[in-house]
Amino acid sequence: ESELYYSLNPTAVQVWQMLPPVCTKEEQIVSRLSEANPEVNLGTIEADVRRLLEDLIRNGLAEVPQPA
């Protein structure tokens, strides 16, 4: 609708690929990223994932999964 393009860095692409149905909880995404990047502080991963998900939702590119 906005005719804007949204680009993702390589880590954000990994998060995008883990969105439901692959991972249904934010914690699952954080865990997978942490396992793949043990040199990165867990708090940093959590904050970055949360910020990205909030941005995707705010821009209408993702939705909060509804309980089944």
XYZ file of C-alpha atoms in Angstrom:
68
model
C 0.000 0.000 0.000
C 2.788 2.439 0.851
C 4.889 1.581 -2.216
C 7.963 1.460 0.005
C 10.572 -1.264 -0.195
C 11.779 -2.964 2.946
C 15.241 -4.519 2.907
C 16.635 -6.990 5.428
C 20.221 -7.668 6.413
C 21.380 -11.331 6.395
C 20.440 -11.932 10.036
C 17.013 -10.379 9.555
C 16.513 -12.689 6.560
C 17.206 -15.630 8.884
C 14.556 -14.318 11.283
C 12.115 -13.838 8.391
C 12.662 -17.468 7.357
C 11.897 -18.610 10.923
C 8.535 -16.851 11.161
C 5.479 -19.105 11.571
C 4.930 -21.860 10.832
C 8.654 -22.638 11.369
C 8.825 -21.013 14.809
C 5.697 -20.019 16.681
C 7.371 -18.181 19.558
C 9.893 -15.385 19.696
C 11.946 -17.453 22.144
C 12.388 -20.179 19.519
C 13.840 -17.689 17.054
C 16.180 -16.283 19.704
C 17.305 -19.780 20.672
C 18.086 -20.775 17.097
C 20.005 -17.567 16.439
C 21.907 -17.976 19.687
C 22.899 -21.525 18.754
C 24.080 -20.352 15.326
C 25.928 -17.316 16.767
C 27.342 -18.296 20.187
C 29.745 -15.351 20.099
C 26.838 -12.877 20.281
C 25.428 -11.928 23.681
C 22.002 -13.500 24.279
C 20.574 -10.167 25.473
C 21.660 -8.528 22.233
C 19.976 -11.248 20.176
C 16.767 -10.951 22.213
C 16.658 -7.161 21.849
C 17.434 -7.242 18.128
C 14.838 -9.930 17.392
C 12.197 -8.091 19.392
C 12.974 -4.798 17.617
C 12.823 -6.457 14.190
C 9.543 -8.262 14.921
C 7.956 -5.069 16.241
C 9.100 -3.221 13.113
C 7.742 -5.922 10.795
C 4.394 -5.906 12.612
C 4.202 -2.115 12.674
C 4.772 -2.021 8.902
C 2.183 -4.717 8.190
C 4.773 -7.273 7.051
C 4.071 -9.787 9.834
C 1.268 -10.544 12.223
C 1.154 -11.747 15.804
C 0.110 -15.406 15.660
C -3.288 -16.070 17.164
C -3.701 -19.091 19.450
C -5.315 -22.072 17.747
